[in-house]
Amino acid sequence: MTAPLTTLDTLGRPMRDLRISVTDRCNFRCGYCMPKEVFGPDHAFLPRTDVLTFQEIERVVRAAVAVGVRKVRLTGGEPLVRRNLEELVAALSGIEGIDDLTLTTNASLLAGKAQALADAGLHRLTVSLDALDDETFMRMNDVGFPVARVLDGIAAAEVAGLGPIKINTVIRRGINEHAIDQLADHFRGSGHSIRFIEFMDVGHSNGWRLDDVVPAAEVVATINARWPLEPVDADYRGEVAQRYRYRDGAGEIGVITSVTQPFCGDCTRARLSADGSLYTCLFATAGHDLRDLLRSGVDETSLTDALRVIWTGRSDRYSELRTLDTVDLPKVEMSFIGG
Ligand code: SAM
Ligand code: SF4
Ligand code: SF4
């Protein structure tokens, strides 16, 4: 049997990763993502009937695997606010061809869910955590959520066998720069690794300013001054984090340099929004609707063909082209498209 042809976009990039936003809702209001002023009590989230069912998501994933996807990440919004998420995990973990099935969560509900997720076949977890002191963390999540419950969630995930865990941290100038050392100290030697993400101009509601971005190089220099680091080679094409290991053997950190050193040339990611549109870039202004197609009774082959057509037409490289003008484009919110 001949191997299937790899589907490449106009810049020669394969489709390898699919991020799925399982809900546009979240119980946090992180200012860089869903600021309270915009996502207030009257905010109109998607009506339930507009959100893809687990069966519909599974069909898209099967088609995406046929096009070349090997990594699937469930995200949102907060994925764990979607009821019975473990049922989706169980369905996806049975699909042959997925090497990595993972989830990004704020961990607020993780302590009660970790075992069910592990039993359903989840491979790994990423937990977002922006500070270790309650004052700063509560200011970042803006709903008064304490750090201790996130740490409880991480502990439950370890017990359930979902470790080692990746910790996502967004550093904002003047707000949580002190968390760089705090978090590095806390997670050194634990087996878990932190990914420091540059604050990005996703969506159009987070009031992004270049001055608020703490460049990844500064994060690395800060940690290196305390705990000497050395670079680690990338494991695979499309690995977005630049990794460093502690010279004393206490583990690794990573930085995601989307603003200061864009990596579009190797970007192999597609995103599925909660209402079933496929986006070929985090900063896209529009997606490709798959929900109507799914609900029109399309067969497997036609769905796969539709994904192939979308991917082969892809030419996105927003971060490489970012200018002060593009920052104001009407981009889709990250909570909707999937972070
Ligand atoms: N609610 C889950 C969580 O927070 O882990 C999953 C969705 S969230 C959109 C996914 C990731 O995107 C989080 O790690 C968050 O820190 C990151 N993120 C959100 N807005 C961002 C921004 N403006 N710049 C950089 N990262 C951002
Ligand atoms: Fe919610 Fe995650 Fe966005 Fe924070 S980053 S508001 S936890 S979706
Ligand atoms: Fe990929 Fe778009 Fe980010 Fe570039 S800007 S790395 S194309 S998601």
mmCIF file of C-alpha atoms and ligand atoms in Angstrom:
data_model
loop_
_atom_site.group_PDB
_atom_site.id
_atom_site.type_symbol
_atom_site.label_atom_id
_atom_site.label_comp_id
_atom_site.label_asym_id
_atom_site.label_seq_id
_atom_site.Cartn_x
_atom_site.Cartn_y
_atom_site.Cartn_z
ATOM 1 C CA MET A 1 0.000 0.000 0.000
ATOM 2 C CA THR A 2 1.392 3.433 -0.849
ATOM 3 C CA ALA A 3 1.595 5.979 1.948
ATOM 4 C CA PRO A 4 -1.040 8.736 1.730
ATOM 5 C CA LEU A 5 0.234 12.007 0.258
ATOM 6 C CA THR A 6 0.928 14.637 2.900
ATOM 7 C CA THR A 7 -1.346 17.634 2.560
ATOM 8 C CA LEU A 8 0.753 20.806 2.503
ATOM 9 C CA ASP A 9 -0.346 24.429 2.598
ATOM 10 C CA THR A 10 0.903 27.090 0.161
ATOM 11 C CA LEU A 11 4.055 27.512 2.288
ATOM 12 C CA GLY A 12 4.823 23.780 2.413
ATOM 13 C CA ARG A 13 3.571 23.240 5.979
ATOM 14 C CA PRO A 14 1.709 20.010 6.878
ATOM 15 C CA MET A 15 -1.381 19.960 9.114
ATOM 16 C CA ARG A 16 -0.193 18.171 12.248
ATOM 17 C CA ASP A 17 -1.962 19.710 15.234
ATOM 18 C CA LEU A 18 -5.613 20.378 15.880
ATOM 19 C CA ARG A 19 -6.741 22.533 18.795
ATOM 20 C CA ILE A 20 -10.383 22.217 19.644
ATOM 21 C CA SER A 21 -12.306 24.805 21.610
ATOM 22 C CA VAL A 22 -14.984 22.702 23.293
ATOM 23 C CA THR A 23 -16.719 25.761 24.776
ATOM 24 C CA ASP A 24 -16.467 29.545 24.541
ATOM 25 C CA ARG A 25 -17.345 29.833 28.251
ATOM 26 C CA CYS A 26 -14.956 30.173 31.166
ATOM 27 C CA ASN A 27 -15.176 30.647 34.925
ATOM 28 C CA PHE A 28 -12.114 32.975 34.938
ATOM 29 C CA ARG A 29 -11.831 36.460 33.499
ATOM 30 C CA CYS A 30 -8.087 36.753 32.797
ATOM 31 C CA GLY A 31 -7.582 40.303 31.568
ATOM 32 C CA TYR A 32 -5.396 39.183 28.654
ATOM 33 C CA CYS A 33 -8.071 36.812 27.361
ATOM 34 C CA MET A 34 -11.643 37.493 28.582
ATOM 35 C CA PRO A 35 -11.573 40.855 30.332
ATOM 36 C CA LYS A 36 -14.561 41.459 32.618
ATOM 37 C CA GLU A 37 -15.463 44.715 30.937
ATOM 38 C CA VAL A 38 -16.084 42.847 27.677
ATOM 39 C CA PHE A 39 -17.175 39.424 28.983
ATOM 40 C CA GLY A 40 -19.595 40.790 31.601
ATOM 41 C CA PRO A 41 -22.794 39.268 33.034
ATOM 42 C CA ASP A 42 -24.729 40.182 29.877
ATOM 43 C CA HIS A 43 -22.231 38.739 27.439
ATOM 44 C CA ALA A 44 -23.908 36.570 24.815
ATOM 45 C CA PHE A 45 -22.099 33.255 24.713
ATOM 46 C CA LEU A 46 -22.932 30.745 21.993
ATOM 47 C CA PRO A 47 -26.378 29.155 22.293
ATOM 48 C CA ARG A 48 -25.971 25.438 23.103
ATOM 49 C CA THR A 49 -27.405 24.340 19.765
ATOM 50 C CA ASP A 50 -24.639 26.240 17.961
ATOM 51 C CA VAL A 51 -21.912 24.348 19.799
ATOM 52 C CA LEU A 52 -20.632 21.161 18.157
ATOM 53 C CA THR A 53 -21.716 17.934 19.831
ATOM 54 C CA PHE A 54 -19.087 15.402 20.883
ATOM 55 C CA GLN A 55 -20.081 13.226 17.909
ATOM 56 C CA GLU A 56 -19.553 16.143 15.519
ATOM 57 C CA ILE A 57 -16.168 16.940 17.048
ATOM 58 C CA GLU A 58 -15.152 13.301 16.727
ATOM 59 C CA ARG A 59 -16.069 13.304 13.027
ATOM 60 C CA VAL A 60 -13.915 16.395 12.408
ATOM 61 C CA VAL A 61 -11.011 14.807 14.273
ATOM 62 C CA ARG A 62 -11.237 11.612 12.214
ATOM 63 C CA ALA A 63 -11.170 13.685 9.020
ATOM 64 C CA ALA A 64 -8.261 15.786 10.343
ATOM 65 C CA VAL A 65 -6.282 12.630 11.151
ATOM 66 C CA ALA A 66 -6.826 11.490 7.556
ATOM 67 C CA VAL A 67 -5.326 14.809 6.411
ATOM 68 C CA GLY A 68 -2.257 14.411 8.664
ATOM 69 C CA VAL A 69 -3.109 15.560 12.194
ATOM 70 C CA ARG A 70 -1.234 13.660 14.915
ATOM 71 C CA LYS A 71 -1.718 15.923 17.952
ATOM 72 C CA VAL A 72 -5.068 16.942 19.376
ATOM 73 C CA ARG A 73 -5.508 19.468 22.169
ATOM 74 C CA LEU A 74 -8.811 20.212 23.888
ATOM 75 C CA THR A 75 -9.077 23.791 25.024
ATOM 76 C CA GLY A 76 -11.503 26.704 25.156
ATOM 77 C CA GLY A 77 -12.695 28.774 27.004
ATOM 78 C CA GLU A 78 -12.299 26.467 29.944
ATOM 79 C CA PRO A 79 -12.673 22.915 28.635
ATOM 80 C CA LEU A 80 -13.571 21.462 32.033
ATOM 81 C CA VAL A 81 -16.751 23.561 32.260
ATOM 82 C CA ARG A 82 -18.099 21.458 29.352
ATOM 83 C CA ARG A 83 -20.146 18.704 30.972
ATOM 84 C CA ASN A 84 -18.912 15.095 30.667
ATOM 85 C CA LEU A 85 -15.790 16.098 28.774
ATOM 86 C CA GLU A 86 -14.282 12.707 29.629
ATOM 87 C CA GLU A 87 -16.771 11.160 27.171
ATOM 88 C CA LEU A 88 -15.194 13.160 24.351
ATOM 89 C CA VAL A 89 -11.722 12.185 25.565
ATOM 90 C CA ALA A 90 -12.740 8.518 25.521
ATOM 91 C CA ALA A 91 -14.070 8.810 21.958
ATOM 92 C CA LEU A 92 -10.940 10.600 20.701
ATOM 93 C CA SER A 93 -8.512 8.305 22.483
ATOM 94 C CA GLY A 94 -9.911 5.442 20.423
ATOM 95 C CA ILE A 95 -8.939 7.066 17.113
ATOM 96 C CA GLU A 96 -5.928 5.418 15.523
ATOM 97 C CA GLY A 97 -3.253 7.860 14.344
ATOM 98 C CA ILE A 98 -3.354 10.323 17.241
ATOM 99 C CA ASP A 99 0.037 10.282 18.975
ATOM 100 C CA ASP A 100 -0.745 12.969 21.507
ATOM 101 C CA LEU A 101 -4.117 13.748 23.106
ATOM 102 C CA THR A 102 -3.927 16.570 25.548
ATOM 103 C CA LEU A 103 -5.875 19.335 27.299
ATOM 104 C CA THR A 104 -5.176 22.897 28.428
ATOM 105 C CA THR A 105 -7.020 23.973 31.565
ATOM 106 C CA ASN A 106 -7.016 26.641 34.247
ATOM 107 C CA ALA A 107 -7.232 23.673 36.678
ATOM 108 C CA SER A 108 -10.043 25.208 38.727
ATOM 109 C CA LEU A 109 -12.099 22.014 38.316
ATOM 110 C CA LEU A 110 -9.208 19.623 37.784
ATOM 111 C CA ALA A 111 -9.023 18.066 41.258
ATOM 112 C CA GLY A 112 -12.436 16.450 40.759
ATOM 113 C CA LYS A 113 -11.849 15.502 37.103
ATOM 114 C CA ALA A 114 -8.254 14.321 36.777
ATOM 115 C CA GLN A 115 -8.889 10.634 37.420
ATOM 116 C CA ALA A 116 -11.865 10.457 35.024
ATOM 117 C CA LEU A 117 -9.817 12.170 32.302
ATOM 118 C CA ALA A 118 -6.907 9.779 32.807
ATOM 119 C CA ASP A 119 -9.253 6.769 32.789
ATOM 120 C CA ALA A 120 -10.793 8.038 29.547
ATOM 121 C CA GLY A 121 -7.366 7.952 27.890
ATOM 122 C CA LEU A 122 -6.050 11.533 28.085
ATOM 123 C CA HIS A 123 -2.267 11.432 27.561
ATOM 124 C CA ARG A 124 -1.092 14.721 29.063
ATOM 125 C CA LEU A 125 -2.159 18.041 30.526
ATOM 126 C CA THR A 126 -1.186 21.674 30.398
ATOM 127 C CA VAL A 127 -2.205 23.831 33.345
ATOM 128 C CA SER A 128 -2.214 27.623 33.151
ATOM 129 C CA LEU A 129 -0.862 29.410 36.218
ATOM 130 C CA ASP A 130 0.321 33.026 36.212
ATOM 131 C CA ALA A 131 1.544 33.518 39.786
ATOM 132 C CA LEU A 132 2.060 31.696 43.076
ATOM 133 C CA ASP A 133 0.844 34.416 45.418
ATOM 134 C CA ASP A 134 -2.900 34.860 45.812
ATOM 135 C CA GLU A 135 -2.847 38.620 45.445
ATOM 136 C CA THR A 136 -1.307 38.517 41.965
ATOM 137 C CA PHE A 137 -3.100 35.361 40.840
ATOM 138 C CA MET A 138 -6.492 36.726 41.842
ATOM 139 C CA ARG A 139 -5.706 39.931 40.026
ATOM 140 C CA MET A 140 -4.830 37.913 36.910
ATOM 141 C CA ASN A 141 -7.891 35.593 36.985
ATOM 142 C CA ASP A 142 -10.121 38.463 38.178
ATOM 143 C CA VAL A 143 -12.643 36.187 39.896
ATOM 144 C CA GLY A 144 -10.836 35.782 43.235
ATOM 145 C CA PHE A 145 -9.728 32.189 42.556
ATOM 146 C CA PRO A 146 -6.969 31.013 44.972
ATOM 147 C CA VAL A 147 -3.653 29.461 43.898
ATOM 148 C CA ALA A 148 -3.994 26.549 46.333
ATOM 149 C CA ARG A 149 -6.870 25.012 44.365
ATOM 150 C CA VAL A 150 -4.843 25.086 41.154
ATOM 151 C CA LEU A 151 -1.993 23.349 42.988
ATOM 152 C CA ASP A 152 -4.519 20.782 44.291
ATOM 153 C CA GLY A 153 -5.562 20.159 40.690
ATOM 154 C CA ILE A 154 -1.945 19.641 39.637
ATOM 155 C CA ALA A 155 -1.434 17.215 42.543
ATOM 156 C CA ALA A 156 -4.572 15.268 41.564
ATOM 157 C CA ALA A 157 -3.342 15.058 37.964
ATOM 158 C CA GLU A 158 -0.010 13.650 39.168
ATOM 159 C CA VAL A 159 -1.778 11.012 41.232
ATOM 160 C CA ALA A 160 -3.932 10.120 38.224
ATOM 161 C CA GLY A 161 -0.769 9.551 36.154
ATOM 162 C CA LEU A 162 -1.181 12.610 33.922
ATOM 163 C CA GLY A 163 2.245 14.042 34.764
ATOM 164 C CA PRO A 164 4.715 15.424 33.955
ATOM 165 C CA ILE A 165 2.613 18.538 33.434
ATOM 166 C CA LYS A 166 3.322 21.644 31.392
ATOM 167 C CA ILE A 167 2.564 24.909 33.142
ATOM 168 C CA ASN A 168 1.590 27.846 30.884
ATOM 169 C CA THR A 169 2.440 31.261 32.257
ATOM 170 C CA VAL A 170 1.767 34.612 30.620
ATOM 171 C CA ILE A 171 3.962 37.399 31.990
ATOM 172 C CA ARG A 172 2.651 40.952 31.771
ATOM 173 C CA ARG A 173 4.904 43.919 32.372
ATOM 174 C CA GLY A 174 4.299 45.504 35.762
ATOM 175 C CA ILE A 175 1.770 42.867 36.857
ATOM 176 C CA ASN A 176 3.429 39.488 37.424
ATOM 177 C CA GLU A 177 7.093 39.780 36.474
ATOM 178 C CA HIS A 178 7.989 38.591 39.990
ATOM 179 C CA ALA A 179 6.243 35.298 39.160
ATOM 180 C CA ILE A 180 9.134 34.347 36.838
ATOM 181 C CA ASP A 181 11.441 33.535 39.760
ATOM 182 C CA GLN A 182 8.604 32.365 42.007
ATOM 183 C CA LEU A 183 7.373 29.772 39.527
ATOM 184 C CA ALA A 184 10.843 28.699 38.416
ATOM 185 C CA ASP A 185 11.815 28.059 42.056
ATOM 186 C CA HIS A 186 8.599 26.195 42.770
ATOM 187 C CA PHE A 187 8.624 23.856 39.774
ATOM 188 C CA ARG A 188 12.391 23.219 39.501
ATOM 189 C CA GLY A 189 13.034 19.607 40.323
ATOM 190 C CA SER A 190 9.323 18.666 40.229
ATOM 191 C CA GLY A 191 9.412 17.062 36.759
ATOM 192 C CA HIS A 192 6.880 19.627 35.504
ATOM 193 C CA SER A 193 8.070 22.302 33.088
ATOM 194 C CA ILE A 194 6.916 25.883 32.731
ATOM 195 C CA ARG A 195 6.224 27.485 29.352
ATOM 196 C CA PHE A 196 6.467 31.242 29.555
ATOM 197 C CA ILE A 197 4.245 32.702 26.816
ATOM 198 C CA GLU A 198 4.683 36.225 25.509
ATOM 199 C CA PHE A 199 1.525 38.289 25.968
ATOM 200 C CA MET A 200 -0.091 38.276 22.515
ATOM 201 C CA ASP A 201 -2.445 40.584 20.648
ATOM 202 C CA VAL A 202 -5.049 37.862 20.216
ATOM 203 C CA GLY A 203 -8.658 38.946 19.751
ATOM 204 C CA HIS A 204 -9.412 42.631 19.949
ATOM 205 C CA SER A 205 -10.562 43.131 23.523
ATOM 206 C CA ASN A 206 -7.501 42.635 25.715
ATOM 207 C CA GLY A 207 -6.040 46.140 25.275
ATOM 208 C CA TRP A 208 -2.723 44.731 24.046
ATOM 209 C CA ARG A 209 0.243 47.095 23.899
ATOM 210 C CA LEU A 210 3.763 46.129 22.897
ATOM 211 C CA ASP A 211 4.990 47.827 26.094
ATOM 212 C CA ASP A 212 3.158 45.205 28.186
ATOM 213 C CA VAL A 213 5.017 42.302 26.553
ATOM 214 C CA VAL A 214 7.922 40.886 28.535
ATOM 215 C CA PRO A 215 10.214 39.451 25.836
ATOM 216 C CA ALA A 216 11.056 35.776 26.249
ATOM 217 C CA ALA A 217 14.768 36.652 26.166
ATOM 218 C CA GLU A 218 14.248 38.673 29.331
ATOM 219 C CA VAL A 219 12.492 35.742 31.027
ATOM 220 C CA VAL A 220 15.388 33.436 30.123
ATOM 221 C CA ALA A 221 17.956 35.979 31.337
ATOM 222 C CA THR A 222 16.110 36.403 34.636
ATOM 223 C CA ILE A 223 16.043 32.673 35.357
ATOM 224 C CA ASN A 224 19.567 32.138 34.030
ATOM 225 C CA ALA A 225 20.912 34.727 36.477
ATOM 226 C CA ARG A 226 19.573 32.656 39.356
ATOM 227 C CA TRP A 227 19.728 29.117 37.974
ATOM 228 C CA PRO A 228 22.065 28.760 34.966
ATOM 229 C CA LEU A 229 20.372 27.415 31.825
ATOM 230 C CA GLU A 230 21.466 25.881 28.514
ATOM 231 C CA PRO A 231 19.408 25.539 25.297
ATOM 232 C CA VAL A 232 17.847 22.194 24.330
ATOM 233 C CA ASP A 233 17.368 21.274 20.642
ATOM 234 C CA ALA A 234 13.807 21.144 19.272
ATOM 235 C CA ASP A 235 12.286 17.638 19.271
ATOM 236 C CA TYR A 236 10.272 18.032 16.082
ATOM 237 C CA ARG A 237 9.268 20.490 13.354
ATOM 238 C CA GLY A 238 6.514 22.740 14.647
ATOM 239 C CA GLU A 239 7.627 22.645 18.287
ATOM 240 C CA VAL A 240 6.756 26.186 19.243
ATOM 241 C CA ALA A 241 8.525 26.413 22.587
ATOM 242 C CA GLN A 242 12.236 27.142 22.710
ATOM 243 C CA ARG A 243 13.462 24.891 25.490
ATOM 244 C CA TYR A 244 16.209 25.329 28.073
ATOM 245 C CA ARG A 245 17.471 22.957 30.731
ATOM 246 C CA TYR A 246 18.842 23.825 34.142
ATOM 247 C CA ARG A 247 22.558 23.118 34.079
ATOM 248 C CA ASP A 248 22.280 21.472 37.488
ATOM 249 C CA GLY A 249 19.847 18.853 36.127
ATOM 250 C CA ALA A 250 16.702 20.192 37.852
ATOM 251 C CA GLY A 251 14.587 20.009 34.687
ATOM 252 C CA GLU A 252 13.510 22.336 31.867
ATOM 253 C CA ILE A 253 11.661 25.512 31.041
ATOM 254 C CA GLY A 254 10.372 26.742 27.690
ATOM 255 C CA VAL A 255 9.535 30.100 26.173
ATOM 256 C CA ILE A 256 7.015 30.872 23.460
ATOM 257 C CA THR A 257 8.263 33.842 21.504
ATOM 258 C CA SER A 258 5.220 34.569 19.346
ATOM 259 C CA VAL A 259 5.791 38.306 19.430
ATOM 260 C CA THR A 260 9.562 38.794 19.489
ATOM 261 C CA GLN A 261 10.585 35.813 17.309
ATOM 262 C CA PRO A 262 7.632 34.551 15.268
ATOM 263 C CA PHE A 263 7.692 30.922 14.169
ATOM 264 C CA CYS A 264 5.042 30.891 11.400
ATOM 265 C CA GLY A 265 7.403 29.086 9.008
ATOM 266 C CA ASP A 266 6.953 25.910 11.054
ATOM 267 C CA CYS A 267 3.332 26.397 12.111
ATOM 268 C CA THR A 268 1.397 23.175 11.581
ATOM 269 C CA ARG A 269 -1.717 24.063 13.622
ATOM 270 C CA ALA A 270 -5.364 24.284 12.814
ATOM 271 C CA ARG A 271 -8.063 25.347 15.272
ATOM 272 C CA LEU A 272 -11.675 24.303 15.528
ATOM 273 C CA SER A 273 -13.951 26.825 17.230
ATOM 274 C CA ALA A 274 -16.703 25.772 19.608
ATOM 275 C CA ASP A 275 -19.294 26.424 16.892
ATOM 276 C CA GLY A 276 -17.503 24.364 14.295
ATOM 277 C CA SER A 277 -15.417 26.722 12.191
ATOM 278 C CA LEU A 278 -11.904 25.782 11.201
ATOM 279 C CA TYR A 279 -9.281 28.515 11.588
ATOM 280 C CA THR A 280 -5.870 28.174 10.015
ATOM 281 C CA CYS A 281 -4.247 30.850 12.199
ATOM 282 C CA LEU A 282 -4.666 32.038 15.789
ATOM 283 C CA PHE A 283 -4.975 35.560 14.449
ATOM 284 C CA ALA A 284 -7.416 34.826 11.640
ATOM 285 C CA THR A 285 -10.275 37.224 11.088
ATOM 286 C CA ALA A 286 -12.565 34.505 9.695
ATOM 287 C CA GLY A 287 -12.932 30.728 9.790
ATOM 288 C CA HIS A 288 -14.262 28.039 7.466
ATOM 289 C CA ASP A 289 -17.643 26.779 8.590
ATOM 290 C CA LEU A 290 -17.793 22.990 9.013
ATOM 291 C CA ARG A 291 -20.953 22.828 11.125
ATOM 292 C CA ASP A 292 -23.372 23.294 8.245
ATOM 293 C CA LEU A 293 -21.478 20.662 6.328
ATOM 294 C CA LEU A 294 -21.624 18.247 9.281
ATOM 295 C CA ARG A 295 -25.315 18.872 9.830
ATOM 296 C CA SER A 296 -26.094 18.438 6.134
ATOM 297 C CA GLY A 297 -25.177 14.758 6.439
ATOM 298 C CA VAL A 298 -21.819 14.941 4.644
ATOM 299 C CA ASP A 299 -19.935 11.637 4.373
ATOM 300 C CA GLU A 300 -16.429 10.954 5.735
ATOM 301 C CA THR A 301 -14.682 11.331 2.377
ATOM 302 C CA SER A 302 -16.295 14.666 1.532
ATOM 303 C CA LEU A 303 -15.487 16.008 5.007
ATOM 304 C CA THR A 304 -11.850 14.980 4.611
ATOM 305 C CA ASP A 305 -11.769 16.573 1.152
ATOM 306 C CA ALA A 306 -13.182 19.801 2.580
ATOM 307 C CA LEU A 307 -10.377 19.934 5.178
ATOM 308 C CA ARG A 308 -7.785 19.242 2.485
ATOM 309 C CA VAL A 309 -9.089 22.108 0.353
ATOM 310 C CA ILE A 310 -9.004 24.520 3.305
ATOM 311 C CA TRP A 311 -5.481 23.492 4.297
ATOM 312 C CA THR A 312 -4.000 23.570 0.793
ATOM 313 C CA GLY A 313 -5.229 27.162 0.419
ATOM 314 C CA ARG A 314 -3.611 28.300 3.679
ATOM 315 C CA SER A 315 -1.024 31.085 3.527
ATOM 316 C CA ASP A 316 -1.235 32.544 7.085
ATOM 317 C CA ARG A 317 1.829 33.993 8.764
ATOM 318 C CA TYR A 318 0.344 36.726 10.888
ATOM 319 C CA SER A 319 3.080 36.957 13.517
ATOM 320 C CA GLU A 320 5.731 37.453 10.858
ATOM 321 C CA LEU A 321 3.696 40.262 9.315
ATOM 322 C CA ARG A 322 2.542 41.855 12.601
ATOM 323 C CA THR A 323 2.605 45.641 12.490
ATOM 324 C CA LEU A 324 0.892 48.316 14.509
ATOM 325 C CA ASP A 325 -1.926 48.269 11.912
ATOM 326 C CA THR A 326 -2.601 44.526 12.074
ATOM 327 C CA VAL A 327 -3.073 44.748 15.852
ATOM 328 C CA ASP A 328 -6.373 46.532 15.242
ATOM 329 C CA LEU A 329 -7.799 43.977 12.787
ATOM 330 C CA PRO A 330 -11.133 42.397 13.898
ATOM 331 C CA LYS A 331 -9.550 39.102 15.014
ATOM 332 C CA VAL A 332 -11.512 36.323 16.665
ATOM 333 C CA GLU A 333 -11.221 35.990 20.458
ATOM 334 C CA MET A 334 -8.858 33.282 21.749
ATOM 335 C CA SER A 335 -11.484 31.841 24.102
ATOM 336 C CA PHE A 336 -13.666 31.190 21.047
ATOM 337 C CA ILE A 337 -11.092 29.875 18.617
ATOM 338 C CA GLY A 338 -9.096 27.848 21.168
ATOM 339 C CA GLY A 339 -5.843 28.960 22.809
HETATM 340 N N1 SAM B 1 -8.936 28.114 29.959
HETATM 341 C C1 SAM B 1 -7.824 27.276 29.654
HETATM 342 C C2 SAM B 1 -6.559 27.829 30.249
HETATM 343 O O1 SAM B 1 -6.503 28.993 30.600
HETATM 344 O O2 SAM B 1 -5.624 27.036 30.359
HETATM 345 C C3 SAM B 1 -7.633 27.011 28.175
HETATM 346 C C4 SAM B 1 -7.867 28.134 27.212
HETATM 347 S S1 SAM B 1 -6.714 29.483 27.313
HETATM 348 C C5 SAM B 1 -7.277 30.535 26.020
HETATM 349 C C6 SAM B 1 -5.240 28.716 26.661
HETATM 350 C C7 SAM B 1 -3.956 29.426 26.945
HETATM 351 O O3 SAM B 1 -3.947 30.654 26.259
HETATM 352 C C8 SAM B 1 -3.708 29.753 28.415
HETATM 353 O O4 SAM B 1 -2.518 29.154 28.840
HETATM 354 C C9 SAM B 1 -3.604 31.254 28.435
HETATM 355 O O5 SAM B 1 -2.662 31.695 29.358
HETATM 356 C C10 SAM B 1 -3.198 31.576 27.020
HETATM 357 N N2 SAM B 1 -3.560 32.930 26.622
HETATM 358 C C11 SAM B 1 -4.788 33.501 26.645
HETATM 359 N N3 SAM B 1 -4.732 34.778 26.200
HETATM 360 C C12 SAM B 1 -3.434 35.032 25.898
HETATM 361 C C13 SAM B 1 -2.726 36.162 25.405
HETATM 362 N N4 SAM B 1 -3.331 37.312 25.138
HETATM 363 N N5 SAM B 1 -1.398 36.051 25.206
HETATM 364 C C14 SAM B 1 -0.759 34.889 25.471
HETATM 365 N N6 SAM B 1 -1.363 33.787 25.924
HETATM 366 C C15 SAM B 1 -2.686 33.858 26.157
HETATM 367 FE FE1 SF4 B 2 -10.415 31.498 30.824
HETATM 368 FE FE2 SF4 B 2 -8.187 30.380 30.034
HETATM 369 FE FE3 SF4 B 2 -8.955 32.701 28.972
HETATM 370 FE FE4 SF4 B 2 -8.158 32.664 31.490
HETATM 371 S S1 SF4 B 2 -6.905 32.177 29.691
HETATM 372 S S2 SF4 B 2 -10.004 33.663 30.723
HETATM 373 S S3 SF4 B 2 -8.812 30.677 32.162
HETATM 374 S S4 SF4 B 2 -9.988 30.779 28.750
HETATM 375 FE FE1 SF4 B 3 0.741 29.937 13.170
HETATM 376 FE FE2 SF4 B 3 -0.702 32.125 12.724
HETATM 377 FE FE3 SF4 B 3 0.730 31.882 14.976
HETATM 378 FE FE4 SF4 B 3 1.974 32.265 12.618
HETATM 379 S S1 SF4 B 3 0.630 33.686 13.642
HETATM 380 S S2 SF4 B 3 2.544 30.796 14.232
HETATM 381 S S3 SF4 B 3 0.630 31.095 11.259
HETATM 382 S S4 SF4 B 3 -1.025 30.604 14.369
#
